[in-house]
XYZ file of C-alpha atoms in Angstrom:
597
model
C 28.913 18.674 -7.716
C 27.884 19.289 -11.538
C 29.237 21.714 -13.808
C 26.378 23.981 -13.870
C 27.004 24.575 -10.026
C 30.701 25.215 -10.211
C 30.038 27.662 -12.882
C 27.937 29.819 -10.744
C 24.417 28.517 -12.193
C 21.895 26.869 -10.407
C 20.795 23.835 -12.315
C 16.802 23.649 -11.996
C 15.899 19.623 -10.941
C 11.868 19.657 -10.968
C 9.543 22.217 -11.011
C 11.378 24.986 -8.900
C 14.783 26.567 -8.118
C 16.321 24.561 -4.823
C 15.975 25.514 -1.782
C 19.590 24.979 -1.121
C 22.537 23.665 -3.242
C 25.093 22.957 -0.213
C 27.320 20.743 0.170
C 27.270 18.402 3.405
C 28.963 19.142 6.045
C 31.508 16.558 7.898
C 28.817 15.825 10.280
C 26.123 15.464 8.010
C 28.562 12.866 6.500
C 29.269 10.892 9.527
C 25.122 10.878 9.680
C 25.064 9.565 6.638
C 27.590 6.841 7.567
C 25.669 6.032 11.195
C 22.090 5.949 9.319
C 23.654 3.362 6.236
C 24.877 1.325 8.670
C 21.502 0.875 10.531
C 19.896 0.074 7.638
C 22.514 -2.361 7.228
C 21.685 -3.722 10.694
C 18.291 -4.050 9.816
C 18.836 -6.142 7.123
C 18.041 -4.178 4.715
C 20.336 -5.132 1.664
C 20.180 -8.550 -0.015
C 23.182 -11.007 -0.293
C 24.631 -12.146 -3.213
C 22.997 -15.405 -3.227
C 19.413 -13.555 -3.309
C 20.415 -10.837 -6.025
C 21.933 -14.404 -8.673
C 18.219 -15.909 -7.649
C 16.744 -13.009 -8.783
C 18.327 -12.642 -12.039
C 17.804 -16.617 -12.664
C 13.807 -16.027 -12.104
C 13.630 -13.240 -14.092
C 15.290 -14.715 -16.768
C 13.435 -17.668 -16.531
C 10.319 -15.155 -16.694
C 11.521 -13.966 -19.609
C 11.767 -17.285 -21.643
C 8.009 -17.906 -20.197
C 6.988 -14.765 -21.758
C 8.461 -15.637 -25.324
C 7.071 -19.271 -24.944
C 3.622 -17.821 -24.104
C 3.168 -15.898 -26.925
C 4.352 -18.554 -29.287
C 1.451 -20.589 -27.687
C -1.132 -18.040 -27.988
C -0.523 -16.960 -31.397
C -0.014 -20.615 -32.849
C -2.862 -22.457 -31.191
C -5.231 -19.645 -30.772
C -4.763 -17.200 -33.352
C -3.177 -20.134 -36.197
C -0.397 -17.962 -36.696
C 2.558 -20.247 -38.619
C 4.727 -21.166 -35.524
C 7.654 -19.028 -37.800
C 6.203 -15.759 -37.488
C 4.575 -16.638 -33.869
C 8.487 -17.610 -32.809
C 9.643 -14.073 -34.023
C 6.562 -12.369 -32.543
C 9.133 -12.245 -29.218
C 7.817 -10.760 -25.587
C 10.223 -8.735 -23.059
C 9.726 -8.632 -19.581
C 10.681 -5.400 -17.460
C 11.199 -4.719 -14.509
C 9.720 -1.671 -12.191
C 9.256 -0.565 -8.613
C 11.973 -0.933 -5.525
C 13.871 -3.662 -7.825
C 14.435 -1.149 -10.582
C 15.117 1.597 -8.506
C 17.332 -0.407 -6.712
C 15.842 0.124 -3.069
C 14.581 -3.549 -2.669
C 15.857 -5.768 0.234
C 15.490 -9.434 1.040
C 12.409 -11.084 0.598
C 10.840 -7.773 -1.530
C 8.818 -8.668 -4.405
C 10.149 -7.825 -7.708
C 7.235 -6.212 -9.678
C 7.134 -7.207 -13.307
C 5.931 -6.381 -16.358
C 5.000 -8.520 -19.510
C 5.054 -6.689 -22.583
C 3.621 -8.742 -26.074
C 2.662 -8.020 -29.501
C -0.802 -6.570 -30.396
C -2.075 -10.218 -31.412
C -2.129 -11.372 -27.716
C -5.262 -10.490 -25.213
C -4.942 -9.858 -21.514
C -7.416 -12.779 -21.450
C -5.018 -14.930 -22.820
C -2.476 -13.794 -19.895
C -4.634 -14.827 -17.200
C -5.916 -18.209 -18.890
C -2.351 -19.810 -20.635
C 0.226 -17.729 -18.103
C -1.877 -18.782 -15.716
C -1.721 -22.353 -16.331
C 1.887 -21.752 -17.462
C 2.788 -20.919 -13.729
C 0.703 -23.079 -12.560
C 2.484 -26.026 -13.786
C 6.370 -24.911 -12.552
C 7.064 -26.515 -9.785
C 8.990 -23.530 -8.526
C 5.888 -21.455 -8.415
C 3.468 -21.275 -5.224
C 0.862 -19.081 -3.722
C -0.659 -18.247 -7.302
C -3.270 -15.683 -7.091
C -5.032 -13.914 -10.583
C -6.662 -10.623 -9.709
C -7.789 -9.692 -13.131
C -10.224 -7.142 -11.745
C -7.798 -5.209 -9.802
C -7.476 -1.674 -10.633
C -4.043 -2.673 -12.403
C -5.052 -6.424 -13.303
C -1.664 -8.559 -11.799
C -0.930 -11.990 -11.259
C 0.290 -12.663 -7.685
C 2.921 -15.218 -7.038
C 6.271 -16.672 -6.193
C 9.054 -18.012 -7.978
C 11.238 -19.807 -6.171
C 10.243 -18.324 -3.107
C 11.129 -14.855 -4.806
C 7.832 -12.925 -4.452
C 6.395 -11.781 -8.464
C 3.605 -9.310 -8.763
C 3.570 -10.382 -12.682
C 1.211 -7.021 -14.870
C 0.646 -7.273 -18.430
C 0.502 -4.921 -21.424
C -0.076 -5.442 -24.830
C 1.369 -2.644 -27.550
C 0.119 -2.575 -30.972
C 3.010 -4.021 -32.221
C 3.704 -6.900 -34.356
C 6.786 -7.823 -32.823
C 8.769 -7.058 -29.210
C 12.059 -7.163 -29.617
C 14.558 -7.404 -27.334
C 15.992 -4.223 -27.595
C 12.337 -2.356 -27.254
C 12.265 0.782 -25.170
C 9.266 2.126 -23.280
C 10.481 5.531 -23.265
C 8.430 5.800 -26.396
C 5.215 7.692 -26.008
C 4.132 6.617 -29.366
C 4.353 3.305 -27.904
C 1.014 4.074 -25.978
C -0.829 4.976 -28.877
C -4.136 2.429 -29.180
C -3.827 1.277 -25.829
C -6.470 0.273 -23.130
C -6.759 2.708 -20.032
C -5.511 -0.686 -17.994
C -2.351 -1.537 -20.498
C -1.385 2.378 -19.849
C -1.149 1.690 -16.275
C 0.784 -1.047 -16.181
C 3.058 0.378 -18.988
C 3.712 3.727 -16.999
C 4.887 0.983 -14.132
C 8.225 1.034 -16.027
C 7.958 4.333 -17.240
C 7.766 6.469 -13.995
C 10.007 4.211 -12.443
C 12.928 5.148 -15.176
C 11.862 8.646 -15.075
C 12.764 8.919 -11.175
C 15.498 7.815 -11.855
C 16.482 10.507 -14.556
C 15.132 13.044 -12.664
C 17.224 12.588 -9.488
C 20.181 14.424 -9.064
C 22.210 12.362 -6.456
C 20.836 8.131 -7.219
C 23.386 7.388 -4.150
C 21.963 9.549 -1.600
C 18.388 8.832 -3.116
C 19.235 5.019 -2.523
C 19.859 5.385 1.141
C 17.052 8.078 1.652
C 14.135 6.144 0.332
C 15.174 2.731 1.995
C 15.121 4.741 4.816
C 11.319 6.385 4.691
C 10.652 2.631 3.222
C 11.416 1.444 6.978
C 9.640 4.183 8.477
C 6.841 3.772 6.519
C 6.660 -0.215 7.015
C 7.288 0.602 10.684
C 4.786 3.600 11.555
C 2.174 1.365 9.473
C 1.655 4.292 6.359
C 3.083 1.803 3.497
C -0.156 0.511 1.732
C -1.614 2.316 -1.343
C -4.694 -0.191 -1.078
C -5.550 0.568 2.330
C -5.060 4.760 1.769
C -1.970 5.707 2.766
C 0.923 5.403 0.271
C 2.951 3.156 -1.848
C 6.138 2.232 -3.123
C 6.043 4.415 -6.623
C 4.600 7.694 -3.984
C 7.214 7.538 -1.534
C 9.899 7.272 -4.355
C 8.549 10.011 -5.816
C 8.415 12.489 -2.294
C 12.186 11.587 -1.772
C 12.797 12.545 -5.269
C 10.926 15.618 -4.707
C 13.199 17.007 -1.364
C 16.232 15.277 -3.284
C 15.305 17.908 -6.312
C 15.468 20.393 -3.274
C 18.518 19.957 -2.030
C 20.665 18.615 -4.935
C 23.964 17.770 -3.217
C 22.559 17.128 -0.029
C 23.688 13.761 1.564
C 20.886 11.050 2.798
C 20.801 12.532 6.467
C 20.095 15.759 4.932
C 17.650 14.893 2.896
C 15.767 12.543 5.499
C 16.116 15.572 8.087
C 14.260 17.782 5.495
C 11.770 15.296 3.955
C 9.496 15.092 7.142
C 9.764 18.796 7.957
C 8.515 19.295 4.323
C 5.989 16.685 4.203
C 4.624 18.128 7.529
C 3.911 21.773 6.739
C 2.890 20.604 2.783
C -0.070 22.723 2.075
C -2.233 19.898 0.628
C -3.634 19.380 -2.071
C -1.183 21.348 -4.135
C 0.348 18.170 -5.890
C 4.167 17.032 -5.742
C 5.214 17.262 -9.135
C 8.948 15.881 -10.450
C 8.606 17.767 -13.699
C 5.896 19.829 -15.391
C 2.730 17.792 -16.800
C 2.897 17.193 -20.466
C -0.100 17.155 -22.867
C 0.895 14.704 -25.467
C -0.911 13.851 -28.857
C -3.086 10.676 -27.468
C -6.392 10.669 -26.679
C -6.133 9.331 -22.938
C -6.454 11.070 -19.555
C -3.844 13.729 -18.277
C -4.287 14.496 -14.520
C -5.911 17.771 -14.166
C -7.903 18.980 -11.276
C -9.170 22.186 -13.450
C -11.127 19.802 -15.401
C -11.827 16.669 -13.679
C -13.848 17.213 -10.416
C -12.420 13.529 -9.694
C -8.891 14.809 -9.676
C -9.683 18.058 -7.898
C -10.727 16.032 -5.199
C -7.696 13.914 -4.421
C -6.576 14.733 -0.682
C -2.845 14.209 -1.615
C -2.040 14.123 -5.098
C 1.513 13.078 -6.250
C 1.455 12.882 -9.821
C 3.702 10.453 -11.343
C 6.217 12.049 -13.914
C 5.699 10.265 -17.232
C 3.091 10.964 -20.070
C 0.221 10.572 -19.239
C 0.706 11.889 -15.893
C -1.631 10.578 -12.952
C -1.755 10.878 -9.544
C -0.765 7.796 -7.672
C -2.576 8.330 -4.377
C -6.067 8.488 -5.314
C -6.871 6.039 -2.488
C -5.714 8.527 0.218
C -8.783 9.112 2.884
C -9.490 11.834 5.135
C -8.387 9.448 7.921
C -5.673 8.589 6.318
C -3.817 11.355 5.587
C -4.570 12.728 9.020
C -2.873 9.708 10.355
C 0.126 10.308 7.716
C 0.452 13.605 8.779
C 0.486 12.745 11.956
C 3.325 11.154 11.989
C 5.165 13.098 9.393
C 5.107 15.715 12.302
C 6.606 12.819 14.943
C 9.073 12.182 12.826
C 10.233 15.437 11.728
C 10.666 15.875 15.843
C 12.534 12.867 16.137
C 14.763 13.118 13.383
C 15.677 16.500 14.632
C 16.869 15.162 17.891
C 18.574 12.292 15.660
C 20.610 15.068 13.525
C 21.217 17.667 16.594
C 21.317 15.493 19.970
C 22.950 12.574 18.421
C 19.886 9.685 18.947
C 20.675 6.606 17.299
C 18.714 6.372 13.927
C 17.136 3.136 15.453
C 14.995 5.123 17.304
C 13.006 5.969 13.497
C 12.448 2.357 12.745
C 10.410 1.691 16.088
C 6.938 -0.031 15.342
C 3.930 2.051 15.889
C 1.443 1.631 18.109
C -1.712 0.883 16.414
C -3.086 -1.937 18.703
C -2.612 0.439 21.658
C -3.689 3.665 20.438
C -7.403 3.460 20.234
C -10.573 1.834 22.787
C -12.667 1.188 19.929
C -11.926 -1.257 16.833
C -13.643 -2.899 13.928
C -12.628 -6.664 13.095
C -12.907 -7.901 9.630
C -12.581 -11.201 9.235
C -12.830 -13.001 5.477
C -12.801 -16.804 5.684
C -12.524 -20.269 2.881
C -12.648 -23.196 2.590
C -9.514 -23.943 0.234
C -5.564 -21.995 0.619
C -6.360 -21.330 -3.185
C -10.213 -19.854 -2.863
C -8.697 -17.839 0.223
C -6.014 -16.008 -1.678
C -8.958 -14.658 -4.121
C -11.115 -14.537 -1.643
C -9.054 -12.353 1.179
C -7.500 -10.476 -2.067
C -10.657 -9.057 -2.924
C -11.764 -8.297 0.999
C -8.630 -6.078 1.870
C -8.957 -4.387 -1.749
C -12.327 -3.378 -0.528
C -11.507 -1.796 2.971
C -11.277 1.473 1.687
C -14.485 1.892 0.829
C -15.432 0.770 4.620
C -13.116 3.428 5.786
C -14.648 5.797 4.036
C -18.266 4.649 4.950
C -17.302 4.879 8.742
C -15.749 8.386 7.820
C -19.311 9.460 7.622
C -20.496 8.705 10.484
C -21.667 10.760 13.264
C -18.933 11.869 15.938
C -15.890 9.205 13.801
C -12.946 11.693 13.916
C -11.154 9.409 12.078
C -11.528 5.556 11.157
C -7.580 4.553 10.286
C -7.067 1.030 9.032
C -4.407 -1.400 9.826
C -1.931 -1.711 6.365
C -2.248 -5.783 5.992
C -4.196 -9.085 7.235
C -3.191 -11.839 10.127
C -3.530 -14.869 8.359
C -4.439 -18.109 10.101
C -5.007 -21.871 8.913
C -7.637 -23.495 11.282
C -8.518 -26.944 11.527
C -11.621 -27.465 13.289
C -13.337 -30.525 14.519
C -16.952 -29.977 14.939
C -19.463 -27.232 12.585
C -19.228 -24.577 16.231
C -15.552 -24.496 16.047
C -15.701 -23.934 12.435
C -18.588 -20.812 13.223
C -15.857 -19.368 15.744
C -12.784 -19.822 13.494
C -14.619 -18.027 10.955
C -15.635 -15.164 13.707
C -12.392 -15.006 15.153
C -13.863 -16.706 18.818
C -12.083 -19.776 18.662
C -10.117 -20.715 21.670
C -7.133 -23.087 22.287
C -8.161 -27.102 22.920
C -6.603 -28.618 25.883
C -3.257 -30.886 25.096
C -3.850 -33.168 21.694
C -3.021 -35.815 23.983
C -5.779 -35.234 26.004
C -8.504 -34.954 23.243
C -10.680 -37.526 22.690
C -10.978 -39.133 19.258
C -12.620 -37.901 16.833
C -15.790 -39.277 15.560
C -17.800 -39.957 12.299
C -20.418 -37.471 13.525
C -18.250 -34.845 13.774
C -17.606 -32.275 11.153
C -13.875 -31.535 11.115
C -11.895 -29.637 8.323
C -9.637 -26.942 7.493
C -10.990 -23.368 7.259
C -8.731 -20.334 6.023
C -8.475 -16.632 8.052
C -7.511 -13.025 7.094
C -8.369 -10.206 9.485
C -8.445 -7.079 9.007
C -8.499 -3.495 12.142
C -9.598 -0.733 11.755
C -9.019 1.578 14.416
C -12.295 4.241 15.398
C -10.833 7.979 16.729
C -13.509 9.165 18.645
C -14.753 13.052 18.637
C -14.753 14.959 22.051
C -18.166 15.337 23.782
C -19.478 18.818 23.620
C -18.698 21.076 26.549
C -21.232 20.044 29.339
C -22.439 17.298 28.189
C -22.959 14.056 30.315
C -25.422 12.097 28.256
C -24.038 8.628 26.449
C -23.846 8.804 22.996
C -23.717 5.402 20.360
C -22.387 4.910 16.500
C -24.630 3.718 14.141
C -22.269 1.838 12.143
C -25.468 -0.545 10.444
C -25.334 1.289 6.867
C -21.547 1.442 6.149
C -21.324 -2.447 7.526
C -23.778 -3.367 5.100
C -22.643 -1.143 1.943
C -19.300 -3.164 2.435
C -21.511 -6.567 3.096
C -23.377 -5.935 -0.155
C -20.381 -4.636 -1.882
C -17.971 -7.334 -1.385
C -20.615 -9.901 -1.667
C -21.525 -8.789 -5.060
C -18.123 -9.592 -6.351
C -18.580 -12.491 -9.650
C -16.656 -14.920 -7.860
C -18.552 -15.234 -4.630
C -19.828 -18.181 -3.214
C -21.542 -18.443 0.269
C -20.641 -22.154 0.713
C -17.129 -21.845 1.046
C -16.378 -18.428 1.337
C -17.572 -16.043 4.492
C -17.397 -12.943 5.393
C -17.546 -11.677 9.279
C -17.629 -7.423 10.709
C -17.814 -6.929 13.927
C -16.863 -4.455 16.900
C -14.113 -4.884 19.748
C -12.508 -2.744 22.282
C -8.821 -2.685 22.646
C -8.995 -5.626 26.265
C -10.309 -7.658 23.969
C -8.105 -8.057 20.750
C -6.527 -11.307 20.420
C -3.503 -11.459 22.551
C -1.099 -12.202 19.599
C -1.275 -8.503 18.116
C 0.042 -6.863 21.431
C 2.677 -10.271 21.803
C 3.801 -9.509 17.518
C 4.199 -5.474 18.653
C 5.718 -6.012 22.146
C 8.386 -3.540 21.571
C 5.250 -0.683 20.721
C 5.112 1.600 23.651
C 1.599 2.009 25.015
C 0.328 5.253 23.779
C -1.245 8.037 25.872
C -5.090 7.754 25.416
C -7.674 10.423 26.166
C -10.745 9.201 27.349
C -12.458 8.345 24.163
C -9.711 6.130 23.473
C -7.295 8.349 20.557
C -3.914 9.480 20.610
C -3.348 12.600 20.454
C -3.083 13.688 16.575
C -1.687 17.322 15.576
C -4.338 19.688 14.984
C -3.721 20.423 11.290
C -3.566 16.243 10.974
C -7.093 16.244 11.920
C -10.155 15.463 9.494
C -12.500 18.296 9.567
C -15.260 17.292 11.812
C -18.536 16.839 10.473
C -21.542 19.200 11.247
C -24.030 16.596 13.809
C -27.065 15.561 12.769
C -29.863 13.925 14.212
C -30.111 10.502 13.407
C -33.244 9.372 12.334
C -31.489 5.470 11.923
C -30.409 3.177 14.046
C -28.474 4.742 16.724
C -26.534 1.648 17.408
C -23.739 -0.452 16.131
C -26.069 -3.399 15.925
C -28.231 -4.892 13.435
C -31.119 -6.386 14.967
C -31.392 -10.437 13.548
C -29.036 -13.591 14.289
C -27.145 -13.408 11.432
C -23.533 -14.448 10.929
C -22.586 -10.635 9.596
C -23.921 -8.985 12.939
C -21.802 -6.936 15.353
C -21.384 -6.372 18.876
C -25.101 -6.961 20.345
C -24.883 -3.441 22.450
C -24.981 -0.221 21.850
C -20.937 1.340 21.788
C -21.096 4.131 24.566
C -19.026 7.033 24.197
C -16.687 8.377 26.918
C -15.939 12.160 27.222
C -12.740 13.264 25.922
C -10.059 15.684 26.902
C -10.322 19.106 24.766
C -8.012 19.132 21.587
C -4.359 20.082 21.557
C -2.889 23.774 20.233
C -1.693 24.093 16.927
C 1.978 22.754 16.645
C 4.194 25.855 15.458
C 5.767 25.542 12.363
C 9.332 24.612 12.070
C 11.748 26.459 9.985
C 11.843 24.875 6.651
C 10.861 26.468 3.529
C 8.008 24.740 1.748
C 8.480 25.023 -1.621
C 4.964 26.018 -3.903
C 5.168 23.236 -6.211
């Protein structure tokens, strides 16, 4: 406990007074104990082995960086090697590894940070190559489009997501600090970002007033979130930097609370949030530079974020922009399960295993759309698929739209496959997900020169369709028209630079829950099968709910079909409708205080 408290004044951590400045209890210690050593069991903390690896790559890294530079500004820019050798390059560190939350097999994000005489260009043309040629480096992927441009990779099987920033600097020494916001001065909008990586990151950290019990808390929602399927900032729901940032938040709430407290309060807080009044850590700053401060008052494009958690350091921004309607409902969703559960966990004694069980997304809904993005080459595929699942948002939201779509909530990652075909029809059903098993290899007969055979590269991507109740007294079958949003995200990811329809395809189409491959049930097998109504949802609290849209007659397509053989079509019939069972009450409110900022 800190001075402030034992001298009778309540030190203020955020935006607000706590709610309460106890101190645990014995049981909420023994909690503690029972919920560390589950995390424990679930292998959740590296060994020492993994942590020395980690420190060798990044210190490798960190010679690359220096090296880099050198080569840039001697054979590009004809610098004289002397001043191009003190020109230096840092690497730093941000994310779960800084914050000290990672586990095994958790990618280390990474920052590269040179002098104002090297171009992001020259990061993804001579790093590239760089990495390229180290052995130790596979699965290299450049995405220098990406909202935050990254290289993808990893070093020595150590997963890197490898950003880059540029300072207007003449030299980086080893001893720089990003603290700095002078340092941001003259930057681009996409050096900012990836500069603030390191930032926020330290700023957490500085702004929480128990690390230990923050430690344990957030590996905790981590699980949850990687469990329940809500850990994904590309596909809407949240990422590593917002979840840090919420269990700072109820941390800043209850200051000497232990992890068991805090994780008892976190999802009763979360749940009765009144959205979209932001999570702050600190008040927003307005700093000197000309760049972009979060601010809903004056930015309709702020004002409309569905969740905003704004990240602490100058220039503050909000780091779920991606959030959906769908979405959140589904987040909120289960922010209310959870706060249920983890009140039985804290009162009735449940084991805290009974968080960490995986959802139920392959069970929960009759109606599904398959995404499937398909190459030629492992290296082609990683762009290729990259770019894809980067784009399913904007599908989600397109289905969101849609007549009598409650809610279209995708899955958080791909299922990867590497095919090899022997004939041009089993390549067409690899590539549309229809492929089925050959007898014994024994049994085959050989191949010949007239067949076509090859190796063709999978993702595919769900995205689970909540359908809305059928009016009172109505019998008559309905249909989705779900031509125009298919084709927006046709057109959309087609357009991308890169694309080539030789070697790279692109499949959307329509199943119902009998017939997804038999794999995704096997890989979930310990998901219970949820309780359907009749159109084929799970129940979702009323307040989780996207506001349903006002009907309108269609004066399209009412089908999900688009008339033509082509290789993008869906299901050939119209999707009927079933009635549904009327909506559920409105959960009441637990206890908790929600604080107003």
């Amino acid at each position: 406990m800190n001075t402030d408290m034992q001298n009778g004044r309540h030190l203020v951590w955020g935006v607000t007074m706590p709610i309460s400045v106890s101190l645990p209890t014995k049981e909420d210690l023994a909690s503690t104990e029972h919920l560390l050593q589950t995390l424990k069991d679930e292998g959740l903390f590296e060994n020492e082995e993994e942590s020395r690896r980690r420190e060798i790559v990044l210190g490798k890294l960190d010679k690359m960086v220096k090296e880099f530079v050198f080569v840039v500004l001697t054979k590009r820019r004809n610098q004289p090697e002397a001043v191009a050798r003190e020109a230096g390059g840092k690497i730093f560190t941000f994310g779960s590894y800084r914050l000290g939350v990672h586990g095994s097999g958790a990618d280390i994000d990474t920052l590269c940070v040179v002098p104002k005489n090297v171009a992001r260009e020259d990061f993804f043309d001579v790093m590239h190559d760089m990495l390229r040629n180290r052995p130790e480096v596979t699965e290299l992927t450049a995405v220098p489009d990406a909202f935050t441009p990254v290289i993808k990779m990893k070093f020595s099987e150590i997963p890197i997501d490898f950003t880059f920033a540029k300072l207007e600097l003449n030299v980086i020494p080893d001893s720089l600090d990003l603290s700095d916001d002078g340092l941001l001065r003259g930057l681009d909008e996409r050096c900012v970002r990836s500069v603030n990586g390191s930032r926020v990151t330290d700023d957490i950290l500085r702004l929480v007033p128990n690390i230990p019990s923050f430690r344990i808390a957030l590996r905790c929602v981590k699980l949850w979130a990687q469990r329940r399927a809500v850990y994904s900032n590309m596909m809407g729901f949240l990422g590593g930097v917002a979840w840090a940032m919420l269990v700072a938040r109820v941390c800043q709430l209850y200051p000497n609370a232990c992890a068991a407290t805090i994780i008892s309060r976190f999802f009763s807080i979360l749940h009765q949030w009144p959205w979209p009044q932001p999570i702050l850590l600190k008040p927003i700053e307005e700093g000197p530079l000309q760049v972009r401060v979060w601010n809903p008052k004056l930015y309709p494009a702020d004002k409309a974020h569905r969740m905003p958690i704004i990240t602490p350091a100058y220039p503050s921004m909000c780091s779920t922009h991606n959030v959906t309607d769908s979405t959140k409902a589904v987040m909120l969703s289960e922010f209310k399960d959870a706060a249920d559960l983890v009140n039985k966990i804290m009162v009735e004694r449940q084991p805290w295993s009974d968080l960490f069980k995986k959802g139920d997304f392959f069970t929960r809904y009759t109606h599904y759309i398959q995404i499937i993005a398909s190459s030629d080459s492992e290296e082609r595929h990683l762009r290729w698929s990259g770019l894809v699942e980067s784009r399913i948002r904007r599908l989600v939201m397109g289905l969101e739209r849609i007549d009598n779509v409650v809610l279209a909530h995708p899955y958080i990652k791909g299922f990867d496959k590497v095919i090899q075909y022997r004939t041009a029809a089993e390549k067409e059903d690899a590539a549309h997900g229809t492929l089925k098993p050959r007898p014994n290899a024994e049994s085959e007969p050989p191949v010949t020169a007239l067949e076509e055979t090859g190796t063709i590269y999978t993702s595919t991507f769900y995205i689970g369709l909540c359908i809305a109740s059928r009016e009172a007294g109505s019998t008559a079958r309905r249909s989705l028209d779900l031509f125009r949003p298919k084709e927006d995200f046709l057109d959309l990811v087609k357009g991308w630079d890169m694309y080539d329809e030789g070697s790279m395809g692109i499949t959307v189409g329509h199943l119902t829950s009998s017939k997804l491959p038999a794999e995704l049930l096997e890989n979930g097998a310990d998901q219970k099968k949820a309780k359907r109504t009749k159109s084929g949802k799970k129940h979702l609290s009323a307040e989780a709910r996207p506001p349903l849209k006002k009907h309108r007659v269609s004066t399209g397509q009412n089908a999900v079909v688009e008339t033509g053989p082509t290789s993008d079509t869906l299901s050939s019939t119209p999707l009927p409708i079933d009635p549904s069972t009327p909506k559920e009450p409105m959960p009441t409110p637990g206890a908790v205080v929600v604080p107003q900022a």
